[in-house]
């Protein structure tokens, strides 16, 4: 069964600090992995996409990594800001078709002053 | 700018009533999806459509139906609302191809009393 597990479930950090969120998946065959940011009361928005051949990709203060061999991804947030407070959802797609997208439960990040 | 809109954003209804949630996108995407989001679960697929007059069941389709009469709209109908259908519902669309990003609406919070 395709699964996506994220850790930690929740995290509180001080403004300006860095943090790393983890995503482990068992989706096969793998196509790509996206990290989405979901602000409270809003729909998820894509931050970055990782395909099989990519190890690292940055989007501003967000850096995603992918290890396709161990089926792990991480999202590193540098110099956190209050606006980073949100849920971060790892989404993995297999190559079986559009509907075969598996969502993680998400990591709820709270950045405090 | 292209967008995807949902209505209503909030609705309270009674058990047994029929409810329809609207979803309208101006991306001109063929692929549209309905998900529900509940605490402790990742987003779960209810129904999806690859184009006009095409509809397919997702993993949690019981008690729901959709119709696709044009490219822009995919309304979700709860035939006879149940308390277990209290949830936040998200509509999404994406262009074709395995790496296409899912664009989400803002969500519709439904409470069934």
mmCIF file of C-alpha atoms in Angstrom:
data_model
loop_
_atom_site.group_PDB
_atom_site.id
_atom_site.type_symbol
_atom_site.label_atom_id
_atom_site.label_comp_id
_atom_site.label_asym_id
_atom_site.label_seq_id
_atom_site.Cartn_x
_atom_site.Cartn_y
_atom_site.Cartn_z
ATOM 1 C CA UNK A 1 0.000 0.000 0.000
ATOM 2 C CA UNK A 2 1.297 3.450 -0.925
ATOM 3 C CA UNK A 3 2.042 5.489 2.154
ATOM 4 C CA UNK A 4 3.581 8.840 3.027
ATOM 5 C CA UNK A 5 4.690 9.465 6.583
ATOM 6 C CA UNK A 6 5.782 12.827 7.904
ATOM 7 C CA UNK A 7 7.600 13.826 11.018
ATOM 8 C CA UNK A 8 7.347 15.537 13.332
ATOM 9 C CA UNK A 9 3.569 15.967 13.513
ATOM 10 C CA UNK A 10 4.037 19.405 14.973
ATOM 11 C CA UNK A 11 6.906 21.751 15.678
ATOM 12 C CA UNK A 12 7.356 25.065 17.444
ATOM 13 C CA UNK A 13 10.421 27.172 16.711
ATOM 14 C CA UNK A 14 11.619 30.681 17.407
ATOM 15 C CA UNK A 15 11.579 33.252 14.659
ATOM 16 C CA UNK A 16 14.884 33.327 12.847
ATOM 17 C CA UNK A 17 15.755 29.706 13.589
ATOM 18 C CA UNK A 18 16.089 26.918 11.025
ATOM 19 C CA UNK A 19 14.102 23.705 10.940
ATOM 20 C CA UNK A 20 13.880 20.507 8.929
ATOM 21 C CA UNK A 21 10.753 18.501 8.177
ATOM 22 C CA UNK A 22 10.909 14.858 7.151
ATOM 23 C CA UNK A 23 8.937 12.760 4.703
ATOM 24 C CA UNK A 24 9.268 8.993 4.173
ATOM 25 C CA UNK A 25 7.311 7.269 1.445
ATOM 26 C CA UNK A 26 6.646 3.819 0.109
ATOM 27 C CA UNK A 27 4.999 4.887 -3.141
ATOM 28 C CA UNK A 28 6.042 2.791 -6.100
ATOM 29 C CA UNK A 29 6.758 3.253 -8.920
ATOM 30 C CA UNK A 30 7.865 6.745 -7.996
ATOM 31 C CA UNK A 31 7.258 9.712 -10.274
ATOM 32 C CA UNK A 32 7.717 12.884 -8.231
ATOM 33 C CA UNK A 33 7.371 14.421 -4.803
ATOM 34 C CA UNK A 34 5.983 17.832 -3.953
ATOM 35 C CA UNK A 35 5.981 19.841 -0.784
ATOM 36 C CA UNK A 36 2.880 21.961 -0.239
ATOM 37 C CA UNK A 37 2.322 24.737 2.263
ATOM 38 C CA UNK A 38 -1.148 25.083 3.732
ATOM 39 C CA UNK A 39 -1.957 28.195 5.702
ATOM 40 C CA UNK A 40 -4.786 27.922 8.217
ATOM 41 C CA UNK A 41 -8.139 28.119 6.455
ATOM 42 C CA UNK A 42 -6.588 28.066 2.980
ATOM 43 C CA UNK A 43 -5.913 25.498 0.303
ATOM 44 C CA UNK A 44 -2.438 23.922 -0.111
ATOM 45 C CA UNK A 45 0.046 25.674 -2.377
ATOM 46 C CA UNK A 46 3.012 23.931 -4.003
ATOM 47 C CA UNK A 47 6.472 24.966 -2.821
ATOM 48 C CA UNK A 48 8.669 22.649 -4.810
ATOM 49 C CA UNK A 49 8.710 19.502 -6.910
ATOM 50 C CA UNK A 50 11.370 16.808 -6.846
ATOM 51 C CA UNK A 51 11.726 14.222 -9.588
ATOM 52 C CA UNK A 52 13.708 11.003 -9.446
ATOM 53 C CA UNK A 53 16.950 12.526 -10.717
ATOM 54 C CA UNK A 54 16.935 15.571 -8.454
ATOM 55 C CA UNK A 55 18.671 15.614 -5.072
ATOM 56 C CA UNK A 56 18.208 19.211 -3.978
ATOM 57 C CA UNK A 57 16.025 22.094 -4.992
ATOM 58 C CA UNK A 58 15.613 25.510 -3.443
ATOM 59 C CA UNK A 59 12.791 28.012 -3.457
ATOM 60 C CA UNK A 60 13.887 31.061 -1.517
ATOM 61 C CA UNK A 61 14.346 30.050 2.111
ATOM 62 C CA UNK A 62 12.925 26.590 1.411
ATOM 63 C CA UNK A 63 15.253 23.782 0.366
ATOM 64 C CA UNK A 64 13.958 20.332 -0.442
ATOM 65 C CA UNK A 65 16.079 17.217 -0.697
ATOM 66 C CA UNK A 66 15.283 13.804 -2.087
ATOM 67 C CA UNK A 67 16.974 10.456 -1.589
ATOM 68 C CA UNK A 68 15.188 8.113 -3.977
ATOM 69 C CA UNK A 69 17.174 5.123 -2.765
ATOM 70 C CA UNK A 70 16.006 5.411 0.833
ATOM 71 C CA UNK A 71 12.681 6.981 -0.205
ATOM 72 C CA UNK A 72 13.133 9.985 2.004
ATOM 73 C CA UNK A 73 12.690 13.700 1.485
ATOM 74 C CA UNK A 74 13.248 16.682 3.709
ATOM 75 C CA UNK A 75 12.183 20.303 3.652
ATOM 76 C CA UNK A 76 14.591 22.716 5.291
ATOM 77 C CA UNK A 77 13.408 26.191 6.215
ATOM 78 C CA UNK A 78 16.113 28.765 6.805
ATOM 79 C CA UNK A 79 15.770 31.870 8.967
ATOM 80 C CA UNK A 80 12.143 31.194 9.760
ATOM 81 C CA UNK A 81 9.570 33.965 9.713
ATOM 82 C CA UNK A 82 6.193 34.258 11.398
ATOM 83 C CA UNK A 83 4.574 33.788 7.990
ATOM 84 C CA UNK A 84 6.093 30.307 7.790
ATOM 85 C CA UNK A 85 3.558 29.173 10.380
ATOM 86 C CA UNK A 86 1.498 26.634 8.438
ATOM 87 C CA UNK A 87 1.087 22.954 7.742
ATOM 88 C CA UNK A 88 3.564 21.432 5.311
ATOM 89 C CA UNK A 89 2.306 18.492 3.333
ATOM 90 C CA UNK A 90 4.424 15.971 1.465
ATOM 91 C CA UNK A 91 2.700 14.627 -1.648
ATOM 92 C CA UNK A 92 4.032 11.740 -3.687
ATOM 93 C CA UNK A 93 2.847 10.742 -7.124
ATOM 94 C CA UNK A 94 3.466 7.394 -8.707
ATOM 95 C CA UNK A 95 3.668 6.887 -12.408
ATOM 96 C CA UNK A 96 0.411 4.993 -12.595
ATOM 97 C CA UNK A 97 -1.780 7.936 -13.466
ATOM 98 C CA UNK A 98 -3.140 11.281 -12.321
ATOM 99 C CA UNK A 99 -5.244 9.940 -9.530
ATOM 100 C CA UNK A 100 -2.441 8.064 -7.837
ATOM 101 C CA UNK A 101 -1.334 10.829 -5.544
ATOM 102 C CA UNK A 102 -0.657 10.026 -1.904
ATOM 103 C CA UNK A 103 -0.740 12.761 0.709
ATOM 104 C CA UNK A 104 1.045 12.858 4.020
ATOM 105 C CA UNK A 105 -0.850 14.082 7.065
ATOM 106 C CA UNK A 106 1.409 17.104 7.277
ATOM 107 C CA UNK A 107 3.664 18.791 9.796
ATOM 108 C CA UNK A 108 2.148 21.738 11.621
ATOM 109 C CA UNK A 109 4.820 24.380 12.104
ATOM 110 C CA UNK A 110 4.399 27.289 14.465
ATOM 111 C CA UNK A 111 6.956 30.085 14.440
ATOM 112 C CA UNK A 112 6.863 32.236 17.541
ATOM 113 C CA UNK A 113 8.459 35.663 18.141
ATOM 114 C CA UNK B 1 -5.201 35.635 -13.192
ATOM 115 C CA UNK B 2 -6.500 32.094 -13.419
ATOM 116 C CA UNK B 3 -8.006 30.717 -10.252
ATOM 117 C CA UNK B 4 -10.150 28.028 -8.699
ATOM 118 C CA UNK B 5 -13.065 29.045 -6.492
ATOM 119 C CA UNK B 6 -15.305 27.090 -4.183
ATOM 120 C CA UNK B 7 -18.703 27.939 -2.745
ATOM 121 C CA UNK B 8 -20.034 28.070 -0.195
ATOM 122 C CA UNK B 9 -17.004 28.483 2.057
ATOM 123 C CA UNK B 10 -19.029 27.436 5.080
ATOM 124 C CA UNK B 11 -22.241 25.464 5.328
ATOM 125 C CA UNK B 12 -24.255 23.906 8.114
ATOM 126 C CA UNK B 13 -26.887 21.376 7.184
ATOM 127 C CA UNK B 14 -28.980 18.644 8.741
ATOM 128 C CA UNK B 15 -28.674 14.893 8.408
ATOM 129 C CA UNK B 16 -30.494 13.595 5.349
ATOM 130 C CA UNK B 17 -30.442 16.817 3.345
ATOM 131 C CA UNK B 18 -28.912 17.044 -0.108
ATOM 132 C CA UNK B 19 -25.957 19.399 -0.349
ATOM 133 C CA UNK B 20 -24.017 20.622 -3.367
ATOM 134 C CA UNK B 21 -20.592 22.209 -3.188
ATOM 135 C CA UNK B 22 -19.552 24.205 -6.220
ATOM 136 C CA UNK B 23 -16.103 24.323 -7.799
ATOM 137 C CA UNK B 24 -15.162 26.595 -10.680
ATOM 138 C CA UNK B 25 -11.727 26.901 -12.289
ATOM 139 C CA UNK B 26 -10.456 29.276 -14.949
ATOM 140 C CA UNK B 27 -7.167 27.435 -15.591
ATOM 141 C CA UNK B 28 -8.796 25.515 -18.445
ATOM 142 C CA UNK B 29 -7.526 22.296 -16.877
ATOM 143 C CA UNK B 30 -9.063 19.040 -17.976
ATOM 144 C CA UNK B 31 -8.303 17.297 -14.680
ATOM 145 C CA UNK B 32 -10.337 18.171 -11.609
ATOM 146 C CA UNK B 33 -10.503 16.547 -8.183
ATOM 147 C CA UNK B 34 -12.462 16.648 -4.959
ATOM 148 C CA UNK B 35 -10.743 15.837 -1.649
ATOM 149 C CA UNK B 36 -11.788 15.855 1.946
ATOM 150 C CA UNK B 37 -9.463 16.784 4.771
ATOM 151 C CA UNK B 38 -9.989 15.483 8.282
ATOM 152 C CA UNK B 39 -7.853 15.649 11.393
ATOM 153 C CA UNK B 40 -5.440 12.754 11.490
ATOM 154 C CA UNK B 41 -5.808 11.987 7.798
ATOM 155 C CA UNK B 42 -4.102 13.235 4.705
ATOM 156 C CA UNK B 43 -6.232 14.620 1.929
ATOM 157 C CA UNK B 44 -8.425 11.816 0.628
ATOM 158 C CA UNK B 45 -9.747 11.609 -2.897
ATOM 159 C CA UNK B 46 -13.520 11.546 -3.296
ATOM 160 C CA UNK B 47 -14.078 11.854 -7.054
ATOM 161 C CA UNK B 48 -12.123 13.035 -10.047
ATOM 162 C CA UNK B 49 -12.657 13.925 -13.678
ATOM 163 C CA UNK B 50 -10.320 13.911 -16.676
ATOM 164 C CA UNK B 51 -12.615 15.937 -18.883
ATOM 165 C CA UNK B 52 -16.172 16.815 -19.859
ATOM 166 C CA UNK B 53 -18.629 13.981 -19.148
ATOM 167 C CA UNK B 54 -15.879 11.936 -17.468
ATOM 168 C CA UNK B 55 -16.169 11.119 -13.755
ATOM 169 C CA UNK B 56 -14.419 8.534 -11.594
ATOM 170 C CA UNK B 57 -14.658 7.327 -8.017
ATOM 171 C CA UNK B 58 -11.872 7.933 -5.572
ATOM 172 C CA UNK B 59 -11.048 6.123 -2.367
ATOM 173 C CA UNK B 60 -13.896 7.628 -0.285
ATOM 174 C CA UNK B 61 -16.692 8.085 -2.810
ATOM 175 C CA UNK B 62 -19.617 6.501 -0.949
ATOM 176 C CA UNK B 63 -22.403 9.042 -0.433
ATOM 177 C CA UNK B 64 -20.969 11.525 -2.954
ATOM 178 C CA UNK B 65 -21.487 12.184 -6.641
ATOM 179 C CA UNK B 66 -20.095 14.595 -9.229
ATOM 180 C CA UNK B 67 -20.968 15.684 -12.728
ATOM 181 C CA UNK B 68 -18.865 17.384 -15.402
ATOM 182 C CA UNK B 69 -20.901 19.216 -18.015
ATOM 183 C CA UNK B 70 -18.164 21.705 -18.952
ATOM 184 C CA UNK B 71 -14.434 22.204 -18.447
ATOM 185 C CA UNK B 72 -14.743 24.835 -15.725
ATOM 186 C CA UNK B 73 -17.071 23.224 -13.175
ATOM 187 C CA UNK B 74 -17.139 20.081 -11.053
ATOM 188 C CA UNK B 75 -19.919 20.278 -8.439
ATOM 189 C CA UNK B 76 -19.858 17.776 -5.586
ATOM 190 C CA UNK B 77 -23.206 16.507 -4.318
ATOM 191 C CA UNK B 78 -23.911 14.786 -1.039
ATOM 192 C CA UNK B 79 -27.106 12.899 -1.766
ATOM 193 C CA UNK B 80 -28.172 12.483 1.868
ATOM 194 C CA UNK B 81 -25.789 14.194 4.245
ATOM 195 C CA UNK B 82 -24.480 12.200 7.202
ATOM 196 C CA UNK B 83 -22.595 13.375 10.282
ATOM 197 C CA UNK B 84 -19.556 11.410 9.054
ATOM 198 C CA UNK B 85 -19.408 13.800 6.127
ATOM 199 C CA UNK B 86 -18.623 16.754 8.355
ATOM 200 C CA UNK B 87 -15.285 17.819 6.943
ATOM 201 C CA UNK B 88 -13.373 20.401 4.955
ATOM 202 C CA UNK B 89 -13.674 19.808 1.229
ATOM 203 C CA UNK B 90 -11.097 20.912 -1.308
ATOM 204 C CA UNK B 91 -11.466 21.101 -5.025
ATOM 205 C CA UNK B 92 -8.325 20.997 -7.156
ATOM 206 C CA UNK B 93 -7.362 21.063 -10.785
ATOM 207 C CA UNK B 94 -4.192 20.341 -12.723
ATOM 208 C CA UNK B 95 -2.925 20.281 -16.247
ATOM 209 C CA UNK B 96 -1.962 17.034 -17.886
ATOM 210 C CA UNK B 97 1.346 15.272 -17.351
ATOM 211 C CA UNK B 98 2.742 13.542 -14.300
ATOM 212 C CA UNK B 99 4.532 16.636 -12.979
ATOM 213 C CA UNK B 100 1.560 18.968 -13.240
ATOM 214 C CA UNK B 101 0.918 20.951 -10.087
ATOM 215 C CA UNK B 102 -2.371 20.607 -8.244
ATOM 216 C CA UNK B 103 -4.055 23.985 -7.762
ATOM 217 C CA UNK B 104 -6.450 23.980 -4.825
ATOM 218 C CA UNK B 105 -9.461 26.051 -3.981
ATOM 219 C CA UNK B 106 -9.824 27.696 -0.601
ATOM 220 C CA UNK B 107 -11.953 24.893 0.795
ATOM 221 C CA UNK B 108 -15.557 24.452 1.894
ATOM 222 C CA UNK B 109 -16.195 23.657 5.535
ATOM 223 C CA UNK B 110 -19.302 21.509 5.879
ATOM 224 C CA UNK B 111 -20.977 20.690 9.166
ATOM 225 C CA UNK B 112 -23.732 18.076 9.237
ATOM 226 C CA UNK B 113 -25.855 18.187 12.386
#
